[in-house]
PDB file of C-alpha atoms in Angstrom:
ATOM      1  CA  UNK A   1      34.731  25.220  17.284  1.00 67.00           C
ATOM      2  CA  UNK A   2      36.558  22.692  15.146  1.00 74.00           C
ATOM      3  CA  UNK A   3      36.628  21.690  11.487  1.00 78.00           C
ATOM      4  CA  UNK A   4      33.373  19.744  11.800  1.00 79.00           C
ATOM      5  CA  UNK A   5      31.249  22.505  13.325  1.00 84.00           C
ATOM      6  CA  UNK A   6      30.136  24.245  10.141  1.00 86.00           C
ATOM      7  CA  UNK A   7      29.529  21.043   8.149  1.00 85.00           C
ATOM      8  CA  UNK A   8      27.401  19.635  10.978  1.00 87.00           C
ATOM      9  CA  UNK A   9      25.464  22.891  11.369  1.00 90.00           C
ATOM     10  CA  UNK A  10      24.865  23.072   7.618  1.00 90.00           C
ATOM     11  CA  UNK A  11      23.582  19.502   7.498  1.00 89.00           C
ATOM     12  CA  UNK A  12      21.453  20.102  10.579  1.00 91.00           C
ATOM     13  CA  UNK A  13      19.837  23.248   9.177  1.00 91.00           C
ATOM     14  CA  UNK A  14      19.092  21.703   5.780  1.00 91.00           C
ATOM     15  CA  UNK A  15      17.652  18.600   7.441  1.00 90.00           C
ATOM     16  CA  UNK A  16      15.324  20.677   9.620  1.00 90.00           C
ATOM     17  CA  UNK A  17      14.255  22.727   6.594  1.00 90.00           C
ATOM     18  CA  UNK A  18      13.466  19.500   4.750  1.00 88.00           C
ATOM     19  CA  UNK A  19      11.317  18.318   7.666  1.00 87.00           C
ATOM     20  CA  UNK A  20       9.477  21.639   7.816  1.00 86.00           C
ATOM     21  CA  UNK A  21       8.786  21.395   4.098  1.00 84.00           C
ATOM     22  CA  UNK A  22       7.386  17.887   4.495  1.00 82.00           C
ATOM     23  CA  UNK A  23       5.211  19.030   7.408  1.00 78.00           C
ATOM     24  CA  UNK A  24       3.152  21.501   5.419  1.00 66.00           C
ATOM     25  CA  UNK A  25      -0.596  21.268   6.002  1.00 52.00           C
ATOM     26  CA  UNK A  26      -2.820  20.668   2.987  1.00 48.00           C
ATOM     27  CA  UNK A  27      -6.573  20.410   2.403  1.00 44.00           C
ATOM     28  CA  UNK A  28      -6.709  17.201   4.435  1.00 49.00           C
ATOM     29  CA  UNK A  29      -5.880  19.435   7.411  1.00 46.00           C
ATOM     30  CA  UNK A  30      -3.457  17.213   9.244  1.00 53.00           C
ATOM     31  CA  UNK A  31      -1.651  18.018  11.420  1.00 52.00           C
ATOM     32  CA  UNK A  32      -3.338  21.269  12.407  1.00 54.00           C
ATOM     33  CA  UNK A  33      -2.787  21.308  16.132  1.00 59.00           C
ATOM     34  CA  UNK A  34       0.334  23.205  17.211  1.00 61.00           C
ATOM     35  CA  UNK A  35       1.658  20.646  19.658  1.00 61.00           C
ATOM     36  CA  UNK A  36       1.453  17.928  17.029  1.00 69.00           C
ATOM     37  CA  UNK A  37       3.641  20.008  14.745  1.00 76.00           C
ATOM     38  CA  UNK A  38       6.109  20.690  17.552  1.00 80.00           C
ATOM     39  CA  UNK A  39       6.483  16.955  18.180  1.00 79.00           C
ATOM     40  CA  UNK A  40       7.298  16.269  14.535  1.00 79.00           C
ATOM     41  CA  UNK A  41       9.684  19.216  14.218  1.00 84.00           C
ATOM     42  CA  UNK A  42      11.507  18.094  17.372  1.00 85.00           C
ATOM     43  CA  UNK A  43      11.852  14.528  16.112  1.00 84.00           C
ATOM     44  CA  UNK A  44      12.963  15.908  12.744  1.00 86.00           C
ATOM     45  CA  UNK A  45      15.634  17.979  14.510  1.00 89.00           C
ATOM     46  CA  UNK A  46      16.941  14.844  16.217  1.00 87.00           C
ATOM     47  CA  UNK A  47      16.921  12.950  12.911  1.00 87.00           C
ATOM     48  CA  UNK A  48      18.770  15.785  11.203  1.00 89.00           C
ATOM     49  CA  UNK A  49      21.374  15.881  13.958  1.00 87.00           C
ATOM     50  CA  UNK A  50      21.949  12.148  13.695  1.00 85.00           C
ATOM     51  CA  UNK A  51      22.423  12.332   9.946  1.00 86.00           C
ATOM     52  CA  UNK A  52      24.838  15.243  10.271  1.00 86.00           C
ATOM     53  CA  UNK A  53      27.131  13.625  12.857  1.00 86.00           C
ATOM     54  CA  UNK A  54      27.436  10.260  11.103  1.00 84.00           C
ATOM     55  CA  UNK A  55      30.065  11.462   8.623  1.00 83.00           C
ATOM     56  CA  UNK A  56      32.425  13.092  11.179  1.00 84.00           C
ATOM     57  CA  UNK A  57      32.054  10.029  13.406  1.00 83.00           C
ATOM     58  CA  UNK A  58      33.110   7.677  10.626  1.00 80.00           C
ATOM     59  CA  UNK A  59      35.968   9.974   9.582  1.00 81.00           C
ATOM     60  CA  UNK A  60      37.273   9.889  13.157  1.00 79.00           C
ATOM     61  CA  UNK A  61      36.761   6.115  13.291  1.00 78.00           C
ATOM     62  CA  UNK A  62      34.168   6.491  16.037  1.00 76.00           C
ATOM     63  CA  UNK A  63      32.110   3.643  14.672  1.00 71.00           C
ATOM     64  CA  UNK A  64      30.186   3.138  17.896  1.00 73.00           C
ATOM     65  CA  UNK A  65      28.443   6.469  17.269  1.00 69.00           C
ATOM     66  CA  UNK A  66      26.760   4.936  14.232  1.00 70.00           C
ATOM     67  CA  UNK A  67      24.882   2.556  16.538  1.00 75.00           C
ATOM     68  CA  UNK A  68      22.754   5.531  17.570  1.00 73.00           C
ATOM     69  CA  UNK A  69      21.042   5.157  14.204  1.00 74.00           C
ATOM     70  CA  UNK A  70      19.540   1.872  15.353  1.00 77.00           C
ATOM     71  CA  UNK A  71      18.162   3.591  18.445  1.00 77.00           C
ATOM     72  CA  UNK A  72      16.772   6.348  16.243  1.00 75.00           C
ATOM     73  CA  UNK A  73      15.031   3.782  14.048  1.00 77.00           C
ATOM     74  CA  UNK A  74      13.195   2.379  17.060  1.00 78.00           C
ATOM     75  CA  UNK A  75      12.173   5.891  18.105  1.00 77.00           C
ATOM     76  CA  UNK A  76      10.841   6.651  14.641  1.00 79.00           C
ATOM     77  CA  UNK A  77       8.749   3.503  14.798  1.00 81.00           C
ATOM     78  CA  UNK A  78       7.256   4.943  17.962  1.00 80.00           C
ATOM     79  CA  UNK A  79       6.351   8.064  15.977  1.00 78.00           C
ATOM     80  CA  UNK A  80       4.516   5.808  13.556  1.00 83.00           C
ATOM     81  CA  UNK A  81       2.670   4.096  16.402  1.00 85.00           C
ATOM     82  CA  UNK A  82       1.833   7.457  17.961  1.00 81.00           C
ATOM     83  CA  UNK A  83       0.302   8.738  14.730  1.00 81.00           C
ATOM     84  CA  UNK A  84      -1.628   5.529  14.192  1.00 86.00           C
ATOM     85  CA  UNK A  85      -3.058   5.558  17.707  1.00 87.00           C
ATOM     86  CA  UNK A  86      -3.876   9.270  17.650  1.00 83.00           C
ATOM     87  CA  UNK A  87      -5.628   9.168  14.293  1.00 84.00           C
ATOM     88  CA  UNK A  88      -7.503   5.974  15.167  1.00 86.00           C
ATOM     89  CA  UNK A  89      -8.941   7.651  18.259  1.00 87.00           C
ATOM     90  CA  UNK A  90      -9.806  10.846  16.378  1.00 83.00           C
ATOM     91  CA  UNK A  91     -11.365   8.850  13.552  1.00 85.00           C
ATOM     92  CA  UNK A  92     -14.142   7.672  15.843  1.00 86.00           C
ATOM     93  CA  UNK A  93     -15.453  11.248  15.961  1.00 85.00           C
ATOM     94  CA  UNK A  94     -15.370  11.937  12.226  1.00 85.00           C
ATOM     95  CA  UNK A  95     -18.661  12.141  10.345  1.00 86.00           C
ATOM     96  CA  UNK A  96     -16.884  10.481   7.421  1.00 88.00           C
ATOM     97  CA  UNK A  97     -14.037   8.332   8.694  1.00 88.00           C
ATOM     98  CA  UNK A  98     -10.567   8.132   7.193  1.00 88.00           C
ATOM     99  CA  UNK A  99     -10.437   4.381   7.598  1.00 87.00           C
ATOM    100  CA  UNK A 100      -7.624   2.137   8.837  1.00 87.00           C
ATOM    101  CA  UNK A 101      -5.869   1.919   5.468  1.00 87.00           C
ATOM    102  CA  UNK A 102      -5.605   5.699   5.139  1.00 88.00           C
ATOM    103  CA  UNK A 103      -4.448   6.057   8.752  1.00 88.00           C
ATOM    104  CA  UNK A 104      -1.745   3.437   8.283  1.00 87.00           C
ATOM    105  CA  UNK A 105      -0.544   5.252   5.174  1.00 84.00           C
ATOM    106  CA  UNK A 106      -0.276   8.535   7.090  1.00 83.00           C
ATOM    107  CA  UNK A 107       1.586   6.816   9.940  1.00 83.00           C
ATOM    108  CA  UNK A 108       4.074   5.223   7.538  1.00 83.00           C
ATOM    109  CA  UNK A 109       4.616   8.589   5.852  1.00 81.00           C
ATOM    110  CA  UNK A 110       5.485  10.302   9.132  1.00 80.00           C
ATOM    111  CA  UNK A 111       7.995   7.582   9.985  1.00 83.00           C
ATOM    112  CA  UNK A 112       9.615   7.478   6.551  1.00 84.00           C
ATOM    113  CA  UNK A 113      10.021  11.253   6.376  1.00 85.00           C
ATOM    114  CA  UNK A 114      12.358  11.147   9.349  1.00 86.00           C
ATOM    115  CA  UNK A 115      14.572   8.754   7.404  1.00 88.00           C
ATOM    116  CA  UNK A 116      14.529  11.200   4.497  1.00 89.00           C
ATOM    117  CA  UNK A 117      15.708  13.898   6.909  1.00 90.00           C
ATOM    118  CA  UNK A 118      18.630  11.699   8.002  1.00 89.00           C
ATOM    119  CA  UNK A 119      19.640  11.069   4.395  1.00 89.00           C
ATOM    120  CA  UNK A 120      19.351  14.771   3.550  1.00 91.00           C
ATOM    121  CA  UNK A 121      21.558  15.968   6.410  1.00 92.00           C
ATOM    122  CA  UNK A 122      23.984  13.093   5.780  1.00 89.00           C
ATOM    123  CA  UNK A 123      24.372  14.025   2.096  1.00 91.00           C
ATOM    124  CA  UNK A 124      24.876  17.727   2.823  1.00 91.00           C
ATOM    125  CA  UNK A 125      27.448  17.122   5.564  1.00 91.00           C
ATOM    126  CA  UNK A 126      29.311  14.606   3.409  1.00 90.00           C
ATOM    127  CA  UNK A 127      29.460  17.037   0.473  1.00 91.00           C
ATOM    128  CA  UNK A 128      30.716  19.827   2.749  1.00 89.00           C
ATOM    129  CA  UNK A 129      33.518  17.724   4.254  1.00 88.00           C
ATOM    130  CA  UNK A 130      34.453  15.874   1.101  1.00 87.00           C
ATOM    131  CA  UNK A 131      34.471  18.881  -1.251  1.00 85.00           C
ATOM    132  CA  UNK A 132      33.385  22.332  -0.003  1.00 87.00           C
ATOM    133  CA  UNK A 133      30.406  24.486   0.934  1.00 88.00           C
ATOM    134  CA  UNK A 134      29.409  25.004  -2.712  1.00 90.00           C
ATOM    135  CA  UNK A 135      29.061  21.255  -3.107  1.00 89.00           C
ATOM    136  CA  UNK A 136      27.027  21.208   0.110  1.00 89.00           C
ATOM    137  CA  UNK A 137      24.629  23.797  -1.319  1.00 91.00           C
ATOM    138  CA  UNK A 138      24.265  21.762  -4.510  1.00 91.00           C
ATOM    139  CA  UNK A 139      23.696  18.618  -2.431  1.00 90.00           C
ATOM    140  CA  UNK A 140      21.059  20.457  -0.379  1.00 90.00           C
ATOM    141  CA  UNK A 141      19.169  21.518  -3.505  1.00 91.00           C
ATOM    142  CA  UNK A 142      19.316  18.017  -4.981  1.00 91.00           C
ATOM    143  CA  UNK A 143      18.256  16.490  -1.665  1.00 89.00           C
ATOM    144  CA  UNK A 144      15.241  18.799  -1.366  1.00 88.00           C
ATOM    145  CA  UNK A 145      14.217  17.961  -4.936  1.00 88.00           C
ATOM    146  CA  UNK A 146      14.538  14.259  -4.106  1.00 87.00           C
ATOM    147  CA  UNK A 147      12.458  14.782  -0.957  1.00 84.00           C
ATOM    148  CA  UNK A 148       9.723  16.442  -2.993  1.00 82.00           C
ATOM    149  CA  UNK A 149       9.666  13.566  -5.477  1.00 82.00           C
ATOM    150  CA  UNK A 150       9.735  10.842  -2.831  1.00 78.00           C
ATOM    151  CA  UNK A 151       6.989  12.345  -0.687  1.00 75.00           C
ATOM    152  CA  UNK A 152       4.576  12.737  -3.597  1.00 73.00           C
ATOM    153  CA  UNK A 153       2.988   9.401  -4.386  1.00 74.00           C
ATOM    154  CA  UNK A 154       0.394   8.486  -6.977  1.00 83.00           C
ATOM    155  CA  UNK A 155      -3.124   9.872  -7.109  1.00 87.00           C
ATOM    156  CA  UNK A 156      -6.537   8.554  -8.086  1.00 89.00           C
ATOM    157  CA  UNK A 157      -6.525  10.841 -11.117  1.00 89.00           C
ATOM    158  CA  UNK A 158      -3.568   8.878 -12.495  1.00 89.00           C
ATOM    159  CA  UNK A 159      -5.334   5.523 -12.361  1.00 89.00           C
ATOM    160  CA  UNK A 160      -8.922   6.442 -13.263  1.00 90.00           C
ATOM    161  CA  UNK A 161     -10.994   8.708 -15.478  1.00 92.00           C
ATOM    162  CA  UNK A 162     -13.500  10.648 -13.381  1.00 93.00           C
ATOM    163  CA  UNK A 163     -16.837  12.055 -14.492  1.00 94.00           C
ATOM    164  CA  UNK A 164     -19.793  13.636 -12.726  1.00 94.00           C
ATOM    165  CA  UNK A 165     -23.137  11.812 -12.767  1.00 92.00           C
ATOM    166  CA  UNK A 166     -26.294  13.127 -11.137  1.00 92.00           C
ATOM    167  CA  UNK A 167     -27.694  10.619  -8.600  1.00 92.00           C
ATOM    168  CA  UNK A 168     -31.179   9.305  -9.374  1.00 91.00           C
ATOM    169  CA  UNK A 169     -33.866   7.115  -7.871  1.00 92.00           C
ATOM    170  CA  UNK A 170     -35.616   4.086  -9.279  1.00 89.00           C
ATOM    171  CA  UNK A 171     -38.344   3.577  -6.724  1.00 87.00           C
ATOM    172  CA  UNK A 172     -36.590   3.550  -3.344  1.00 89.00           C
ATOM    173  CA  UNK A 173     -33.257   2.562  -4.907  1.00 90.00           C
ATOM    174  CA  UNK A 174     -30.533   5.207  -5.206  1.00 91.00           C
ATOM    175  CA  UNK A 175     -28.318   4.905  -8.284  1.00 93.00           C
ATOM    176  CA  UNK A 176     -25.243   6.653  -9.609  1.00 92.00           C
ATOM    177  CA  UNK A 177     -25.346   5.913 -13.321  1.00 90.00           C
ATOM    178  CA  UNK A 178     -26.216   2.190 -13.381  1.00 89.00           C
ATOM    179  CA  UNK A 179     -24.612   1.359 -10.029  1.00 91.00           C
ATOM    180  CA  UNK A 180     -26.934   0.695  -7.109  1.00 93.00           C
ATOM    181  CA  UNK A 181     -25.910   2.605  -3.976  1.00 92.00           C
ATOM    182  CA  UNK A 182     -28.548   2.008  -1.292  1.00 91.00           C
ATOM    183  CA  UNK A 183     -32.250   1.895  -0.507  1.00 90.00           C
ATOM    184  CA  UNK A 184     -33.977   5.055   0.774  1.00 88.00           C
ATOM    185  CA  UNK A 185     -37.524   4.543   2.003  1.00 84.00           C
ATOM    186  CA  UNK A 186     -38.532   7.989   3.256  1.00 84.00           C
ATOM    187  CA  UNK A 187     -39.631  10.468   0.558  1.00 86.00           C
ATOM    188  CA  UNK A 188     -38.206  13.339   2.616  1.00 86.00           C
ATOM    189  CA  UNK A 189     -34.772  11.744   2.594  1.00 87.00           C
ATOM    190  CA  UNK A 190     -34.968  11.137  -1.153  1.00 88.00           C
ATOM    191  CA  UNK A 191     -35.703  14.810  -1.688  1.00 89.00           C
ATOM    192  CA  UNK A 192     -32.726  15.806   0.493  1.00 88.00           C
ATOM    193  CA  UNK A 193     -30.440  13.452  -1.403  1.00 89.00           C
ATOM    194  CA  UNK A 194     -31.511  14.740  -4.813  1.00 90.00           C
ATOM    195  CA  UNK A 195     -31.032  18.336  -3.658  1.00 89.00           C
ATOM    196  CA  UNK A 196     -27.662  17.857  -1.959  1.00 89.00           C
ATOM    197  CA  UNK A 197     -26.151  14.696  -3.400  1.00 90.00           C
ATOM    198  CA  UNK A 198     -23.450  14.367  -6.038  1.00 93.00           C
ATOM    199  CA  UNK A 199     -22.354  11.288  -7.922  1.00 93.00           C
ATOM    200  CA  UNK A 200     -19.127  10.399  -9.683  1.00 95.00           C
ATOM    201  CA  UNK A 201     -18.045   7.483 -11.820  1.00 94.00           C
ATOM    202  CA  UNK A 202     -14.400   6.425 -11.699  1.00 94.00           C
ATOM    203  CA  UNK A 203     -13.374   4.344 -14.704  1.00 93.00           C
ATOM    204  CA  UNK A 204     -10.155   2.404 -14.018  1.00 91.00           C
ATOM    205  CA  UNK A 205      -7.535   2.749 -16.738  1.00 89.00           C
ATOM    206  CA  UNK A 206      -6.241  -0.825 -16.476  1.00 86.00           C
ATOM    207  CA  UNK A 207      -6.555  -4.068 -14.537  1.00 83.00           C
ATOM    208  CA  UNK A 208      -4.241  -2.850 -11.776  1.00 85.00           C
ATOM    209  CA  UNK A 209      -6.338   0.281 -11.279  1.00 87.00           C
ATOM    210  CA  UNK A 210      -9.492  -1.801 -11.110  1.00 88.00           C
ATOM    211  CA  UNK A 211      -8.148  -3.765  -8.143  1.00 88.00           C
ATOM    212  CA  UNK A 212      -6.851  -0.641  -6.396  1.00 88.00           C
ATOM    213  CA  UNK A 213     -10.181   1.170  -6.700  1.00 88.00           C
ATOM    214  CA  UNK A 214     -11.934  -1.926  -5.424  1.00 87.00           C
ATOM    215  CA  UNK A 215     -10.038  -1.716  -2.135  1.00 88.00           C
ATOM    216  CA  UNK A 216     -12.371  -0.615   0.658  1.00 91.00           C
ATOM    217  CA  UNK A 217      -9.685   1.543   2.245  1.00 90.00           C
ATOM    218  CA  UNK A 218      -9.088   3.406  -1.019  1.00 91.00           C
ATOM    219  CA  UNK A 219     -12.808   4.031  -1.410  1.00 92.00           C
ATOM    220  CA  UNK A 220     -13.054   5.372   2.138  1.00 92.00           C
ATOM    221  CA  UNK A 221     -10.112   7.691   1.511  1.00 91.00           C
ATOM    222  CA  UNK A 222     -11.961   9.202  -1.460  1.00 92.00           C
ATOM    223  CA  UNK A 223     -15.118   9.742   0.579  1.00 93.00           C
ATOM    224  CA  UNK A 224     -13.177  11.260   3.473  1.00 92.00           C
ATOM    225  CA  UNK A 225     -11.157  13.686   1.368  1.00 91.00           C
ATOM    226  CA  UNK A 226     -14.201  14.970  -0.518  1.00 91.00           C
ATOM    227  CA  UNK A 227     -16.152  15.386   2.716  1.00 90.00           C
ATOM    228  CA  UNK A 228     -13.230  17.123   4.414  1.00 88.00           C
ATOM    229  CA  UNK A 229     -12.682  19.598   1.592  1.00 87.00           C
ATOM    230  CA  UNK A 230     -16.301  20.355   0.668  1.00 89.00           C
ATOM    231  CA  UNK A 231     -18.068  19.588   3.932  1.00 88.00           C
ATOM    232  CA  UNK A 232     -20.712  16.936   4.443  1.00 88.00           C
ATOM    233  CA  UNK A 233     -24.489  17.281   4.612  1.00 88.00           C
ATOM    234  CA  UNK A 234     -25.217  14.941   7.502  1.00 85.00           C
ATOM    235  CA  UNK A 235     -25.113  14.550  11.258  1.00 83.00           C
ATOM    236  CA  UNK A 236     -24.663  11.623  13.589  1.00 82.00           C
ATOM    237  CA  UNK A 237     -27.596   9.244  13.613  1.00 79.00           C
ATOM    238  CA  UNK A 238     -28.566   9.828   9.972  1.00 80.00           C
ATOM    239  CA  UNK A 239     -27.611   6.586   8.180  1.00 80.00           C
ATOM    240  CA  UNK A 240     -29.516   7.600   5.046  1.00 82.00           C
ATOM    241  CA  UNK A 241     -27.119  10.507   4.518  1.00 86.00           C
ATOM    242  CA  UNK A 242     -23.886   8.531   4.603  1.00 89.00           C
ATOM    243  CA  UNK A 243     -21.536   8.954   1.605  1.00 91.00           C
ATOM    244  CA  UNK A 244     -20.876   5.617  -0.088  1.00 92.00           C
ATOM    245  CA  UNK A 245     -18.768   4.132  -2.869  1.00 92.00           C
ATOM    246  CA  UNK A 246     -19.904   0.997  -4.698  1.00 93.00           C
ATOM    247  CA  UNK A 247     -18.424  -1.037  -7.553  1.00 92.00           C
ATOM    248  CA  UNK A 248     -20.032  -2.029 -10.791  1.00 89.00           C
ATOM    249  CA  UNK A 249     -19.400  -5.760 -10.640  1.00 88.00           C
ATOM    250  CA  UNK A 250     -19.528  -6.074 -14.422  1.00 87.00           C
ATOM    251  CA  UNK A 251     -16.745  -3.716 -15.462  1.00 87.00           C
ATOM    252  CA  UNK A 252     -15.065  -2.605 -12.212  1.00 88.00           C
ATOM    253  CA  UNK A 253     -16.168   1.031 -12.359  1.00 92.00           C
ATOM    254  CA  UNK A 254     -16.466   2.762  -9.006  1.00 93.00           C
ATOM    255  CA  UNK A 255     -19.538   4.859  -8.242  1.00 94.00           C
ATOM    256  CA  UNK A 256     -19.001   7.513  -5.571  1.00 94.00           C
ATOM    257  CA  UNK A 257     -21.948   9.151  -3.836  1.00 94.00           C
ATOM    258  CA  UNK A 258     -21.306  12.152  -1.583  1.00 93.00           C
ATOM    259  CA  UNK A 259     -23.357  14.839   0.137  1.00 92.00           C
ATOM    260  CA  UNK A 260     -21.157  17.948   0.243  1.00 91.00           C
ATOM    261  CA  UNK A 261     -22.114  21.304   1.691  1.00 88.00           C
ATOM    262  CA  UNK A 262     -20.505  22.986  -1.296  1.00 87.00           C
ATOM    263  CA  UNK A 263     -21.862  21.489  -4.517  1.00 87.00           C
ATOM    264  CA  UNK A 264     -19.070  22.454  -6.874  1.00 88.00           C
ATOM    265  CA  UNK A 265     -18.510  19.870  -9.597  1.00 90.00           C
ATOM    266  CA  UNK A 266     -15.105  21.110 -10.709  1.00 91.00           C
ATOM    267  CA  UNK A 267     -13.745  21.315  -7.178  1.00 91.00           C
ATOM    268  CA  UNK A 268     -15.054  17.863  -6.372  1.00 91.00           C
ATOM    269  CA  UNK A 269     -13.527  16.397  -9.531  1.00 92.00           C
ATOM    270  CA  UNK A 270     -10.190  17.987  -8.655  1.00 92.00           C
ATOM    271  CA  UNK A 271     -10.309  16.702  -5.080  1.00 92.00           C
ATOM    272  CA  UNK A 272     -11.100  13.134  -6.135  1.00 93.00           C
ATOM    273  CA  UNK A 273      -8.310  13.248  -8.709  1.00 92.00           C
ATOM    274  CA  UNK A 274      -5.877  14.421  -6.004  1.00 89.00           C
ATOM    275  CA  UNK A 275      -6.737  11.689  -3.493  1.00 89.00           C
ATOM    276  CA  UNK A 276      -3.549   9.669  -2.916  1.00 87.00           C
ATOM    277  CA  UNK A 277      -3.457   6.062  -3.996  1.00 87.00           C
ATOM    278  CA  UNK A 278      -2.818   4.262  -0.737  1.00 86.00           C
ATOM    279  CA  UNK A 279       0.237   2.025  -0.649  1.00 79.00           C
ATOM    280  CA  UNK A 280      -1.679  -0.757   1.058  1.00 76.00           C
ATOM    281  CA  UNK A 281      -4.363  -0.618  -1.635  1.00 73.00           C
ATOM    282  CA  UNK A 282      -2.064  -0.869  -4.659  1.00 72.00           C
ATOM    283  CA  UNK A 283      -2.174  -4.217  -6.434  1.00 66.00           C
ATOM    284  CA  UNK A 284      -0.500  -5.254  -9.692  1.00 63.00           C
ATOM    285  CA  UNK A 285      -2.150  -8.441 -10.949  1.00 58.00           C
ATOM    286  CA  UNK A 286      -1.031  -7.770 -14.531  1.00 56.00           C
ATOM    287  CA  UNK A 287       2.609  -7.897 -13.421  1.00 55.00           C
ATOM    288  CA  UNK A 288       1.970 -11.171 -11.635  1.00 50.00           C
ATOM    289  CA  UNK A 289       0.367 -12.657 -14.736  1.00 48.00           C
ATOM    290  CA  UNK A 290       3.394 -11.719 -16.849  1.00 52.00           C
ATOM    291  CA  UNK A 291       5.649 -13.581 -14.451  1.00 52.00           C
TER     292      UNK A 291
END
């Protein structure tokens, strides 16, 4: 062992711990399969190792070692492609699909978290070598706090006020509040929808929120998360029982119609509020107008 062994090991361990923290499974239940987790932990280990050895390499003027970071970046892009391809294939068998926008957001998150691991292990190793192990511990704590902040994006609850509205029929037309959802011709289906359906109105808080909620990918993410958490009352080949989200063209409100197995208003409100605002759906027209 030499003077760099303990700093590198410390950075490596903290980096792996950061990746494990970012890999936790939530109500969206991804990833749940063991081998998927192993892949991400292994890539996180490599990322952590790269971040930890950068500082000793630079201190020893081994600048060529830094070029490995460029190779790592290309490998992490492959992780992104792998997640995108895997989820796109799996999405074809979902009763309520995630949608391409949601899948792309997940893929970007998995790639970016490896870069966070590199930065975490780099900061810890640098603090250890530059000052001492106490500084490394402080750097580890600060890095983990930063990781927590950076991995938690915005949510629908931050951009909209959400309220429950019982779906209703006007003739064959299904409405949530005043927003038309779809036409249901069969009386049996109407009865099923009234018994099992739930409606929600999302009122955007500003012009930016109105555009974000209007994004089709953001709407699909809301439908998917509610259906994943509370179940969905439908099967393949039942188009009348498809959850939908439609806009009120007059004021930009979003009407959400779902058919959950568990009709719990409070849970559903909490789930919708916790749906992430997708990066690709965020628009800021008010900022553009100011410019």
